[in-house]
Short mmCIF file of C-alpha atoms in Angstrom, two decimals:
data_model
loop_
_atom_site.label_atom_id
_atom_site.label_comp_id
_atom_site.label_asym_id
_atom_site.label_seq_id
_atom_site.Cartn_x
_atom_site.Cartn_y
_atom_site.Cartn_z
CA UNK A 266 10.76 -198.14 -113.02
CA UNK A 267 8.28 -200.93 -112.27
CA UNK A 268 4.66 -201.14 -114.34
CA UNK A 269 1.42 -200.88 -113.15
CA UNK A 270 -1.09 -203.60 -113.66
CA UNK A 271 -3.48 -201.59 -114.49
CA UNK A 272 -2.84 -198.11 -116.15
CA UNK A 273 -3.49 -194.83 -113.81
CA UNK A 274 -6.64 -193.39 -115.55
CA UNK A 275 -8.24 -197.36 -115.97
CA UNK A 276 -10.98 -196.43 -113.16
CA UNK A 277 -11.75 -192.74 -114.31
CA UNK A 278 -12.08 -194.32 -118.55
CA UNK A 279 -14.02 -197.27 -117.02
CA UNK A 280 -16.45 -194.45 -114.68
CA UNK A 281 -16.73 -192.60 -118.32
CA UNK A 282 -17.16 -195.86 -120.27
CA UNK A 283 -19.91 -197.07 -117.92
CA UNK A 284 -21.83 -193.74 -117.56
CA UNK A 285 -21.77 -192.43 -121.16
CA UNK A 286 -23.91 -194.34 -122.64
CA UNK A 287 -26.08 -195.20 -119.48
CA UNK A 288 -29.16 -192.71 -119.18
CA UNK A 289 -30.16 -193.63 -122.94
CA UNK A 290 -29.23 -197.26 -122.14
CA UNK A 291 -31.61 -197.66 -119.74
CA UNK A 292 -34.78 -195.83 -121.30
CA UNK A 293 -33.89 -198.13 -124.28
CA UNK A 294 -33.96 -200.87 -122.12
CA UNK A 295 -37.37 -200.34 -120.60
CA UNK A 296 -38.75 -199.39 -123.78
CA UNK A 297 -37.70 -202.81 -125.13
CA UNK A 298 -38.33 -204.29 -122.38
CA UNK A 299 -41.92 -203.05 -121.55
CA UNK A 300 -43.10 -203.36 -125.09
CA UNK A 301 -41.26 -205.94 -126.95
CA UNK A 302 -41.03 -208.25 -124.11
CA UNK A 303 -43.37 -207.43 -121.95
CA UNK A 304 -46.73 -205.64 -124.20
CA UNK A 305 -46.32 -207.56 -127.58
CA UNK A 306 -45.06 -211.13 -126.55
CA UNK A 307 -47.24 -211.29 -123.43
CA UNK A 308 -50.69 -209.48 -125.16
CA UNK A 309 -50.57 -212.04 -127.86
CA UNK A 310 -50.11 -214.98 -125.57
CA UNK A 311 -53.01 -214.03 -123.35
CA UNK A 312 -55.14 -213.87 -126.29
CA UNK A 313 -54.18 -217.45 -127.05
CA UNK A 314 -54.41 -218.88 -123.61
CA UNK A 315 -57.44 -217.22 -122.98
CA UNK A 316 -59.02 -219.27 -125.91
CA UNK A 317 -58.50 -222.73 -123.49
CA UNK A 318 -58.73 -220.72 -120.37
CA UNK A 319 -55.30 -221.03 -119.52
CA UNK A 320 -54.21 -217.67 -118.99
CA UNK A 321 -52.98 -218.45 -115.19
CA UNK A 322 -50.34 -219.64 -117.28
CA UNK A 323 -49.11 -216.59 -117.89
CA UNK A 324 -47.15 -215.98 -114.84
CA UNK A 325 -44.89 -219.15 -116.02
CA UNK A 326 -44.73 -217.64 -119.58
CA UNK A 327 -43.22 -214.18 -118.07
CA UNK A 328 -40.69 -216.40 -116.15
CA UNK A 329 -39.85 -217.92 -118.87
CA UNK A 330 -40.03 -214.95 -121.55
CA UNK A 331 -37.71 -212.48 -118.52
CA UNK A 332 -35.06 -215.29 -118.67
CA UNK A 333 -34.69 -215.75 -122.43
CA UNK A 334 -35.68 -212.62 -123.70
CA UNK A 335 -34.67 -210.14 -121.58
CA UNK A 336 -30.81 -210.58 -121.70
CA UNK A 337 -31.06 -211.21 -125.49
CA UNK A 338 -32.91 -207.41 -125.89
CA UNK A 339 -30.54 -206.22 -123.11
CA UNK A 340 -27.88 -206.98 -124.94
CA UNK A 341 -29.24 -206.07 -128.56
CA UNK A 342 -29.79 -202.44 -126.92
CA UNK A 343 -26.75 -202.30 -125.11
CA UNK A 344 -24.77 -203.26 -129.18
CA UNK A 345 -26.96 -200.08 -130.05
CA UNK A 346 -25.85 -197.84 -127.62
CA UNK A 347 -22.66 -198.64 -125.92
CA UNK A 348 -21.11 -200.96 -128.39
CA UNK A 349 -21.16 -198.60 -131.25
CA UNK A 350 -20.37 -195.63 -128.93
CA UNK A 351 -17.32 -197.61 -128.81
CA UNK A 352 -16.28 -198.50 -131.47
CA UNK A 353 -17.51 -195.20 -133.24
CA UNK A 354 -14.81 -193.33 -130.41
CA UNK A 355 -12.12 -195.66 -131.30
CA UNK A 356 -12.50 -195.35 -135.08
CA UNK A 357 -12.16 -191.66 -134.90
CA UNK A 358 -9.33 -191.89 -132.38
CA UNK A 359 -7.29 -193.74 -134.88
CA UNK A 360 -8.19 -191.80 -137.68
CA UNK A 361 -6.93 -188.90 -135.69
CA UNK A 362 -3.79 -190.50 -134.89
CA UNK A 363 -4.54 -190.71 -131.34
CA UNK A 364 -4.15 -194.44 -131.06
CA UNK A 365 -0.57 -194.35 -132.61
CA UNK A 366 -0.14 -191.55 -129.95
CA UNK A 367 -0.58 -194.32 -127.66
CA UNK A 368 1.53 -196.59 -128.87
CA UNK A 369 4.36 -194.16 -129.18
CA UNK A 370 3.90 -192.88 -125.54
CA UNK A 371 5.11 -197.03 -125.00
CA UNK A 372 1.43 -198.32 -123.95
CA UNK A 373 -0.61 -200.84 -125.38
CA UNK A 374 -3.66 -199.78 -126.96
CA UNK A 375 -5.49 -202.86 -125.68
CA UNK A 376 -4.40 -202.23 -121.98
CA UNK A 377 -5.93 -198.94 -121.90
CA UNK A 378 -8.60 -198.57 -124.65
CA UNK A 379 -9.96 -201.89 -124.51
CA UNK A 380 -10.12 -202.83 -120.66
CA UNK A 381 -12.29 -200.05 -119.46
CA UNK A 382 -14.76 -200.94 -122.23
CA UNK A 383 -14.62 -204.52 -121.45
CA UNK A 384 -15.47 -203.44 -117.68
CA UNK A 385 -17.64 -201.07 -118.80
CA UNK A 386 -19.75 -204.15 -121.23
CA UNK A 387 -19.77 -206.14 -118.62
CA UNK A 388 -20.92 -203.81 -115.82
CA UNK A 389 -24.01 -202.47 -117.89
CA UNK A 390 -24.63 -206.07 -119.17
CA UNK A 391 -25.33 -207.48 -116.24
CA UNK A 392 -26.64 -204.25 -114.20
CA UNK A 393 -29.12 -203.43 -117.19
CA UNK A 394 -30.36 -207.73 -117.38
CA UNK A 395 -31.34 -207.08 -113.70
CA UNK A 396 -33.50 -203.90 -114.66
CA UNK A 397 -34.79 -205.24 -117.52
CA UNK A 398 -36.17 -208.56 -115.46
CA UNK A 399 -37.68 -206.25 -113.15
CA UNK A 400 -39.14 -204.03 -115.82
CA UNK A 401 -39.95 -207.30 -117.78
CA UNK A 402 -41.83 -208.76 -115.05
CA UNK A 403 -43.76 -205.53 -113.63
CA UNK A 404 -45.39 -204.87 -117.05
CA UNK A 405 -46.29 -208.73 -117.86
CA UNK A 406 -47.84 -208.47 -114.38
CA UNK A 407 -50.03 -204.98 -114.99
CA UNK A 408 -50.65 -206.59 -118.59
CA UNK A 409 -52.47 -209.36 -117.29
CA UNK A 410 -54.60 -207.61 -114.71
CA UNK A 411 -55.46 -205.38 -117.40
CA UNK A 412 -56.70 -208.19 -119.26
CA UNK A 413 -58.82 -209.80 -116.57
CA UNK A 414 -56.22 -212.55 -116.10
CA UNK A 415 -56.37 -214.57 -112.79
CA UNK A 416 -53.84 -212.89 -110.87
CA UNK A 417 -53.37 -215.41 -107.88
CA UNK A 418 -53.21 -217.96 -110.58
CA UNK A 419 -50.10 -215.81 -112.31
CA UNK A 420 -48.56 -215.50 -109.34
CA UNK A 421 -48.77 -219.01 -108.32
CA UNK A 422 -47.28 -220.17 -111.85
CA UNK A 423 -44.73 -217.47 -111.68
CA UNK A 424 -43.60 -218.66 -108.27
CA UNK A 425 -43.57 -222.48 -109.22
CA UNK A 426 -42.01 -222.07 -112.69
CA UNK A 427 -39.46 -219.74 -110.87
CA UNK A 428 -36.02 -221.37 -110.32
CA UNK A 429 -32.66 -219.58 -108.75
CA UNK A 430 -30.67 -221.03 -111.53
CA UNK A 431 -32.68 -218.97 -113.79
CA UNK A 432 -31.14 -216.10 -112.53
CA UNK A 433 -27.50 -217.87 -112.52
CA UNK A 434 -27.86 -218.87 -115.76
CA UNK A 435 -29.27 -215.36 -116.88
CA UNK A 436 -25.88 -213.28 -115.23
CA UNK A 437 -23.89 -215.67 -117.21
CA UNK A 438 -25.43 -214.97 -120.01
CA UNK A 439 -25.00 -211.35 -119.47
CA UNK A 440 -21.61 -211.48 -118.73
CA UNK A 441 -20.95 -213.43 -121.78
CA UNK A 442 -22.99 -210.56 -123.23
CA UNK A 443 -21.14 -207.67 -121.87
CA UNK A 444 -17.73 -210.06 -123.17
CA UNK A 445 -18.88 -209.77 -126.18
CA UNK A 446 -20.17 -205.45 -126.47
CA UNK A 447 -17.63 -204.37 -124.68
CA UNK A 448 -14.53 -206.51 -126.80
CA UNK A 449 -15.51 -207.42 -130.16
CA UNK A 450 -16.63 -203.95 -131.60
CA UNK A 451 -13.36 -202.26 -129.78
CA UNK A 452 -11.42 -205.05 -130.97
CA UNK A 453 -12.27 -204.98 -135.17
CA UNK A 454 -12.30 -201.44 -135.42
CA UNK A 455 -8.67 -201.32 -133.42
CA UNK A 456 -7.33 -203.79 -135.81
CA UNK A 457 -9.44 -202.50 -139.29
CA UNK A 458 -7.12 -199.91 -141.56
CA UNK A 459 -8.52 -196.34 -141.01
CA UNK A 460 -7.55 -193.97 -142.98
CA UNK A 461 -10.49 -191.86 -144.13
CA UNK A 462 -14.34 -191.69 -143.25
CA UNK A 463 -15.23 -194.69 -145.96
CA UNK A 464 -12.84 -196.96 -143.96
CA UNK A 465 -14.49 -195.71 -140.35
CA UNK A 466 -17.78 -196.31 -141.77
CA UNK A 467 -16.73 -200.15 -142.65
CA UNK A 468 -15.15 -200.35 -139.69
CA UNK A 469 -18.28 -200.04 -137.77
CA UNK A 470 -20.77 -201.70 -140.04
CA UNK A 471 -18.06 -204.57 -139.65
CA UNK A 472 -17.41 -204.52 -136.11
CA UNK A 473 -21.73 -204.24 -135.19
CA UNK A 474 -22.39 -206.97 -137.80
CA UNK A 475 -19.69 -209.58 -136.01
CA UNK A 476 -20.97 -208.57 -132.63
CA UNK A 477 -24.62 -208.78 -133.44
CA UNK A 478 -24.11 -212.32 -134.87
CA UNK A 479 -22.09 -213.63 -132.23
CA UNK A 480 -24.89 -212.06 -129.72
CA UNK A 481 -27.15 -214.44 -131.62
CA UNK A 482 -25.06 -217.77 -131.48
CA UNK A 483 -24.57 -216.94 -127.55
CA UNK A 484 -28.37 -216.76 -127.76
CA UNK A 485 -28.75 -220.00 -129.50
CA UNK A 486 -26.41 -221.65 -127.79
CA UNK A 487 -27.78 -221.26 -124.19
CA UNK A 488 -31.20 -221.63 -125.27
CA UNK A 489 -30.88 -224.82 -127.52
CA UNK A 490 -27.38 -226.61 -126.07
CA UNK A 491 -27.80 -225.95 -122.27
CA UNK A 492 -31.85 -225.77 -122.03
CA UNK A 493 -32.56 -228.65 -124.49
CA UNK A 494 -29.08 -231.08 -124.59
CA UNK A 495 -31.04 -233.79 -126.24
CA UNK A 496 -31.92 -231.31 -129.73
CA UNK A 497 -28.08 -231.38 -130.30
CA UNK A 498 -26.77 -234.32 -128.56
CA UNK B 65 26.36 -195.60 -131.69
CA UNK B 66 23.85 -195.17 -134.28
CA UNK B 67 20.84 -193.34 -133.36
CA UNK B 68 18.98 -194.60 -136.61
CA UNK B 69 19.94 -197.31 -138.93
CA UNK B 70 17.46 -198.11 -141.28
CA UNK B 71 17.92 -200.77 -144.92
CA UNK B 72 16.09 -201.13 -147.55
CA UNK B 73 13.13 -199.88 -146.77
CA UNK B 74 10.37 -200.49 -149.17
CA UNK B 75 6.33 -199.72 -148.74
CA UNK B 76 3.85 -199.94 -151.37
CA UNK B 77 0.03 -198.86 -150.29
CA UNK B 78 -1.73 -200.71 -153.30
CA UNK B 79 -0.21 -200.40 -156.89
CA UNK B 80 2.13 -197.10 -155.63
CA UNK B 81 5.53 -197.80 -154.15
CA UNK B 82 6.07 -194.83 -151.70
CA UNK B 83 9.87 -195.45 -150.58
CA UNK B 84 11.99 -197.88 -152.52
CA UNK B 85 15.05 -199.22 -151.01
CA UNK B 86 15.51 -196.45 -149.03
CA UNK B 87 18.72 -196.29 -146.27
CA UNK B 88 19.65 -194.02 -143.32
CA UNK B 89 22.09 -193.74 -140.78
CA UNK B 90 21.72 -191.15 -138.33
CA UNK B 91 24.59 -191.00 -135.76
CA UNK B 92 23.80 -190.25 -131.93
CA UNK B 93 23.63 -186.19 -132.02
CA UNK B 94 22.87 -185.37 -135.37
CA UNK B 95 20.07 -182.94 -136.50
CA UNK B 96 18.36 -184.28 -139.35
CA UNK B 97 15.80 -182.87 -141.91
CA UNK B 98 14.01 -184.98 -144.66
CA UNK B 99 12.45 -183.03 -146.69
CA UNK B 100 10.90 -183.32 -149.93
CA UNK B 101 6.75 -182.60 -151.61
CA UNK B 102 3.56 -183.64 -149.82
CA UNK B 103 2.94 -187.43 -150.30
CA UNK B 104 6.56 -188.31 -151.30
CA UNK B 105 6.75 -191.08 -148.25
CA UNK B 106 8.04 -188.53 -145.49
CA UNK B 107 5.84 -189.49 -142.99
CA UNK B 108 5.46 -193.30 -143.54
CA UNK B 109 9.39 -193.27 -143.62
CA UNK B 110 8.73 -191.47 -140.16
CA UNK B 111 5.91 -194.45 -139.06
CA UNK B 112 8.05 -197.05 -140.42
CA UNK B 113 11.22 -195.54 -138.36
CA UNK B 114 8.61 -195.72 -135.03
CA UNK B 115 7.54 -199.27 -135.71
CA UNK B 116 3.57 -197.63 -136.30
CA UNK B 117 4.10 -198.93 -140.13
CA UNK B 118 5.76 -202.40 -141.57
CA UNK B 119 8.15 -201.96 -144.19
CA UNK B 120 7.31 -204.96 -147.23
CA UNK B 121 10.98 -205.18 -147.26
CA UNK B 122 14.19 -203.84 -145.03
CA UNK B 123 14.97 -203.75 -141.51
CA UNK B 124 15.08 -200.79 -138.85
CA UNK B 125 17.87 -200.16 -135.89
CA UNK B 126 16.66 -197.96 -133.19
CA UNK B 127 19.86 -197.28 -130.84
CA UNK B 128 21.06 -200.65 -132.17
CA UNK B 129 17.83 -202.74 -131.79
CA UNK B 130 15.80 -203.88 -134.59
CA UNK B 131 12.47 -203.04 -133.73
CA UNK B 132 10.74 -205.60 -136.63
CA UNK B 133 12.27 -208.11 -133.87
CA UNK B 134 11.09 -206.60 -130.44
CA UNK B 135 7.85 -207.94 -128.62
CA UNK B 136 5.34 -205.78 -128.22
CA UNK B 137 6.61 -205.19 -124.82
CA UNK B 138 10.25 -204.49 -125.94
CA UNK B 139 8.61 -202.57 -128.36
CA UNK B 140 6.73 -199.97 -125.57
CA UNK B 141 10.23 -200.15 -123.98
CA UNK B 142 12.22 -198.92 -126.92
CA UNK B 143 9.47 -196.59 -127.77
CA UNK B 144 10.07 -194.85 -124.46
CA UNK B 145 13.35 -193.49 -126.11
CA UNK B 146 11.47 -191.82 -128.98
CA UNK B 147 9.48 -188.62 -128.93
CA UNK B 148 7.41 -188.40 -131.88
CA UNK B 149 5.90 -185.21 -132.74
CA UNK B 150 2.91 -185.87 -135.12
CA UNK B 151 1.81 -183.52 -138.37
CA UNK B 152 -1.63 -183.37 -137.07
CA UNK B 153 -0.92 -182.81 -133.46
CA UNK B 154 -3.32 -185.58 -131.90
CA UNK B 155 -4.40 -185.10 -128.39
CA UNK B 156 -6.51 -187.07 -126.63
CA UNK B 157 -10.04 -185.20 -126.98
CA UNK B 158 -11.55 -186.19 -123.37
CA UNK B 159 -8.20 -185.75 -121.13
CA UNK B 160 -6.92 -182.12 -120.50
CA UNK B 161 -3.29 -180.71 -121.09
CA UNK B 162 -1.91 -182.28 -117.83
CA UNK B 163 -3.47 -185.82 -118.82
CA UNK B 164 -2.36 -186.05 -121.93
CA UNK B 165 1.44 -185.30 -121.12
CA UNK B 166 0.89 -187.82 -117.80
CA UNK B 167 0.14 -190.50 -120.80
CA UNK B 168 3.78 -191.66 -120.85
CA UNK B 169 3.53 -192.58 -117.71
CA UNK B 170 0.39 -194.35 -117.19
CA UNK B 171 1.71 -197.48 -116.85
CA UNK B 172 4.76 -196.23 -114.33
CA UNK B 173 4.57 -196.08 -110.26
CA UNK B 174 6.58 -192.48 -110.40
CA UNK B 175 5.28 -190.57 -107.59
CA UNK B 176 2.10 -187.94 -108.35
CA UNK B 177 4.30 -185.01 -106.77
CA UNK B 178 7.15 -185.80 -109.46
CA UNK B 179 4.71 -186.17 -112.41
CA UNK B 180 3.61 -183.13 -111.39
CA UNK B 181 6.63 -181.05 -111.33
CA UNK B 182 7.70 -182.76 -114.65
CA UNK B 183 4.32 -181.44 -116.34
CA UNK B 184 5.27 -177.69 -114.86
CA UNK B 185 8.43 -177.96 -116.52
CA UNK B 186 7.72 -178.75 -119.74
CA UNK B 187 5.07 -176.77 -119.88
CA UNK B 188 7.42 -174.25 -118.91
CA UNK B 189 9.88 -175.09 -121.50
CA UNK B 190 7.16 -175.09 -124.76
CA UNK B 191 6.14 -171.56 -122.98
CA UNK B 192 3.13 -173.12 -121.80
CA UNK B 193 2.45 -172.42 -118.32
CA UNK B 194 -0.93 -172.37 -116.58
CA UNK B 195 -2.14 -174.45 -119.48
CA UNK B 196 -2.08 -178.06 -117.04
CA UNK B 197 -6.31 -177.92 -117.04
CA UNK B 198 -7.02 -177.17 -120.61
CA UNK B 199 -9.09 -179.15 -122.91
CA UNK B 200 -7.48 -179.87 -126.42
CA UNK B 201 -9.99 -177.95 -127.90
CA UNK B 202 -9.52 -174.56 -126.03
CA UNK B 203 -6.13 -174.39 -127.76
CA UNK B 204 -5.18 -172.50 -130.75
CA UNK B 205 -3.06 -174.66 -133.89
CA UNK B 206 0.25 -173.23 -132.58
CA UNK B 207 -0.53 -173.84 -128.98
CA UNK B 208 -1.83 -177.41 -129.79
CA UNK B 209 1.62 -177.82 -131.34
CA UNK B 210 2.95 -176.91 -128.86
CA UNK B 211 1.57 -178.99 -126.09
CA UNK B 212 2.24 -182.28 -128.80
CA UNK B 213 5.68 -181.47 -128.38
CA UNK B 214 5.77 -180.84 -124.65
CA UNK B 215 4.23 -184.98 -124.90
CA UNK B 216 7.20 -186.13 -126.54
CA UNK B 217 9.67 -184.52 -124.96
CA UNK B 218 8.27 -184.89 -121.13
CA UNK B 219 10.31 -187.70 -120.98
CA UNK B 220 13.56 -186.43 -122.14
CA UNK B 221 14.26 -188.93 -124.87
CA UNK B 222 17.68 -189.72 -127.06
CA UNK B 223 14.97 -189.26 -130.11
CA UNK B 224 12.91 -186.72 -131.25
CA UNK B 225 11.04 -186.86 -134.80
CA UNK B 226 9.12 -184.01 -136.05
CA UNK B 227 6.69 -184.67 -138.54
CA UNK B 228 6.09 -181.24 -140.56
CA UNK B 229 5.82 -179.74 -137.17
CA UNK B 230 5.48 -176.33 -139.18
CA UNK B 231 2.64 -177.16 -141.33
CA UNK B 232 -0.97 -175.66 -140.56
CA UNK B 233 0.87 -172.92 -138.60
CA UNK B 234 0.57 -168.77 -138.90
CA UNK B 235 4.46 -166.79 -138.98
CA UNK B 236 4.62 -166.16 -135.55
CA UNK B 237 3.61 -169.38 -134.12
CA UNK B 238 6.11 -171.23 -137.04
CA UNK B 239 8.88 -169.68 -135.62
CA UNK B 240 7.90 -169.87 -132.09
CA UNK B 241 8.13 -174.18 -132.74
CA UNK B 242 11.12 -173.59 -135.10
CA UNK B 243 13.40 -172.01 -131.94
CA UNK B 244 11.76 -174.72 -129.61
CA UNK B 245 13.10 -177.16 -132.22
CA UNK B 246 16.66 -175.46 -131.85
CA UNK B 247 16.57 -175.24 -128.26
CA UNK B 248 15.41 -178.74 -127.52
CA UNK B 249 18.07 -180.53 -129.91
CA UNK B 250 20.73 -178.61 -126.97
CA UNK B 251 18.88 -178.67 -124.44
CA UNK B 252 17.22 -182.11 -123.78
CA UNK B 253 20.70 -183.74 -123.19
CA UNK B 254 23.80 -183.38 -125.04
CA UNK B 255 22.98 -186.58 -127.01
CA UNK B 256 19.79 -185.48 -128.40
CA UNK B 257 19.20 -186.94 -131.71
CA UNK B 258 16.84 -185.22 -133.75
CA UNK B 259 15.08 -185.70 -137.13
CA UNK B 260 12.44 -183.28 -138.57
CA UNK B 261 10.24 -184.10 -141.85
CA UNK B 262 9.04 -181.20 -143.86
CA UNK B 263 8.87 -179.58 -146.73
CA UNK B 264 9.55 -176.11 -145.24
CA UNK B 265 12.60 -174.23 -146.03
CA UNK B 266 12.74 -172.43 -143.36
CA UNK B 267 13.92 -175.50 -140.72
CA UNK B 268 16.72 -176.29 -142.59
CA UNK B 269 19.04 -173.98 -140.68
CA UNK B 270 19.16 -175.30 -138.32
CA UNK B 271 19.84 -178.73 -139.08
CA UNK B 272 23.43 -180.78 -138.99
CA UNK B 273 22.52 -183.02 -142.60
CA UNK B 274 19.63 -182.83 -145.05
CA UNK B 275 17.86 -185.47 -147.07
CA UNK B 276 15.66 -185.08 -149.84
CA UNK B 277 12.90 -187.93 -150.49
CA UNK B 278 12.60 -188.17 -153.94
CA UNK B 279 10.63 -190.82 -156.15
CA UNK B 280 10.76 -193.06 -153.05
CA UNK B 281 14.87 -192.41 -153.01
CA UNK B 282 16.78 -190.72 -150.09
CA UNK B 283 19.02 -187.93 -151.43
CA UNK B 284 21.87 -186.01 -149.49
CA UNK B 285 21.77 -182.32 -149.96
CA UNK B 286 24.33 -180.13 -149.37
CA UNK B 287 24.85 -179.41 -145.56
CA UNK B 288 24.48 -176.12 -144.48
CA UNK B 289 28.00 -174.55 -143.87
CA UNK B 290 26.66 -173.24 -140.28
CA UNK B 291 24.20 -172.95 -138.73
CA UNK B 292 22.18 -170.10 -138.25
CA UNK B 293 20.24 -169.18 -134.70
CA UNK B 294 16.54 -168.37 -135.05
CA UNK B 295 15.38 -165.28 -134.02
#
């Protein structure tokens, strides 16, 4: 009998995986995305550059703020929602003995609980960055006409502080993003001893702590180490 | 051949030792019942038997392999001789009758068609047909059973383990699983080994040996002098 790579329901648990925790995803994501990013960060800074008359500025700044912000709420949001979905399903499939049902049936639990949520991570890491740039960048833009800002002069810095390797360097990030929601919190809670609610409850605390601080070091890492080599080196 | 051959097994969770030194041999064939009180170590002996549980100390032969020795891989190999039949029936919540049985072979290239007709048959044989497209929780206790045993058995193998596979269950629906147990042991293959875990009497006729679990000790009863038929 030869193996599959992949097992036979992979593409139906990744479809369920991806679309779950979607719809809420994405409101989430334009929520933090048009007022974190877009209505708090940008409002403030207007009010500062308009002090030296340099709000045509501002169309840099929402470059800028959509390529290190966005993918770092992105992926906060995405923890929230698909990463404890996640590990919340997992924990209460091996409290239930479901996951040594797996394992007695002769498959590995990583194989097919872990892969589709790694897919899935990934796939609404990167898909959601994207929205979230767009959302980002809409709302600085109708932000700063709202606030008398030159617009030709935010669109001219917004085109010269523009750079495609933003954009490379921001689906990287996501990716390592969608690495890290879709693995870690799987991951702990599929090798944490569950045996009643207290232990599901640590499980999860556990497995969202780890992931949020790694999300952070990821964070710090690209912006200090790749950005600015000389703060480290 | 042994079916089981298990050493010394000792666990401990925390400060309480459940099973302490405890050895079994089950030849190829045999019917088997532990039995003994809730939380005397029946089910971790069962775990620890399946390689889901470490023993702190002794070793475990499944069909002459030691299974603290296998790979992970060899492991999912061996474990494709074992049907285990769990006390709380899991099912997978999401996946319907027909997917959960089609687990086992998730990771094979049999042919749709065959899966299939395998499904129909055991559903057929746990008196279960029609049920291929229902969701776990549509199903009664006993019909939940049920449908866990059809999982471990779809793939015919040389060991089935019960864990009180009576428990949680009304009259009627008890002895609907306890003649499925009988019939199985027969008619899976002639060199079905089986072991069932309980602590109800009324499974004991119809096994070959039985053990009592005692203060973490295995105890041999006194066998049955035949064996009566369920009806």
């Amino acid at each position: 009998m030869t193996k599959r790579i992949l097992p036979r329901s992979f593409w139906q648990d990744l479809n369920q995986a991806i679309w779950q925790p979607f719809w809420l995803s994405l409101l989430l994501v334009f929520f933090v995305c048009w007022f974190v990013a877009g209505f708090l960060y940008l409002t403030q800074s207007t009010l500062s550059l308009q002090t030296y008359g340099l709000t045509y500025l501002l169309g840099g700044y929402s470059i800028g703020l959509d390529r290190e912000m966005v993918p770092f709420l992105v992926a906060l949001t995405l923890l929230l929602t698909a990463g404890v979905s996640f590990s919340s399903e997992l924990a209460n499939m091996k409290s239930s003995e479901q996951v040594d049902l797996i394992k007695i049936t002769g498959l590995d639990p990583i194989d097919y609980l872990i892969l589709p949520r790694l897919g899935a991570g990934i796939v609404l890491t990167v898909g959601l960055t994207i929205v979230g740039w767009v959302f980002a960048f809409i709302d600085c833009y109708l932000i700063s006409a709202l606030m008398n800002v030159d617009m030709p002069g935010f669109m001219r810095t917004a085109h010269d502080f523009f750079q495609y390797s933003f954009v490379g360097f921001g689906l990287v990030k996501a990716i390592i993003n969608g690495l890290i929601i879709g693995l870690i919190p799987s991951w702990i809670v599929l090798r944490s001893k569950i045996n009643n609610s207290l232990d599901i409850r640590r499980a999860i605390i556990t497995a969202s702590a780890v992931s949020f601080i790694l999300l952070i070091l990821i964070f710090v890492f690209f912006a200090v180490v790749l950005h600015y080599p000389g703060v480290v080196l | 051949m042994k079916a089981i051959q298990a050493q010394g097994i000792t666990k401990s969770f925390g400060s309480q030792r459940v099973l302490n030194q405890v050895s079994l041999v089950v030849p190829v064939g045999q019917f088997v019942a532990i039995i003994g009180p809730n939380g005397c170590g029946k089910s971790t002996l069962l775990k620890i038997i399946t390689g889901l549980l470490s023993p702190d100390q002794g070793s475990v032969l499944i069909f002459d392999q030691n299974i603290d020795q296998l790979s992970n891989g060899q492991l999912a190999q061996c474990r494709k001789n074992i049907g285990l039949v769990f006390q709380q029936s899991p099912l997978l919540s999401q996946r319907d009758v027909a997917d959960n049985l089609t687990l086992s072979f998730e990771c094979t290239n049999i042919a749709t068609a065959e899966i299939n007709q395998r499904i129909k048959e055991t559903l057929a044989m746990v008196n279960l047909e029609g049920y291929e497209h229902k969701m776990p929780w549509q199903l009664s206790g006993g019909e939940r059973k049920r449908v866990a045993i059809a999982c471990a058995i779809i793939r015919q193998p040389a060991l089935l383990l019960y864990d009180e596979p009576t428990s949680n269950l009304d009259p009627r629906n008890k002895v609907l699983v306890i003649e499925l147990m009988a019939k199985l042991h027969h008619s899976l293959s002639h060199q079905t080994t089986s072991v069932v875990v309980s602590h109800d009497p009324d499974v004991l006729p119809l096994v070959d040996r039985i053990l009592h679990l005692q203060n973490g000790q295995l105890i041999e009863q006194t066998k049955p002098e035949t064996r009566k038929e369920v009806t």
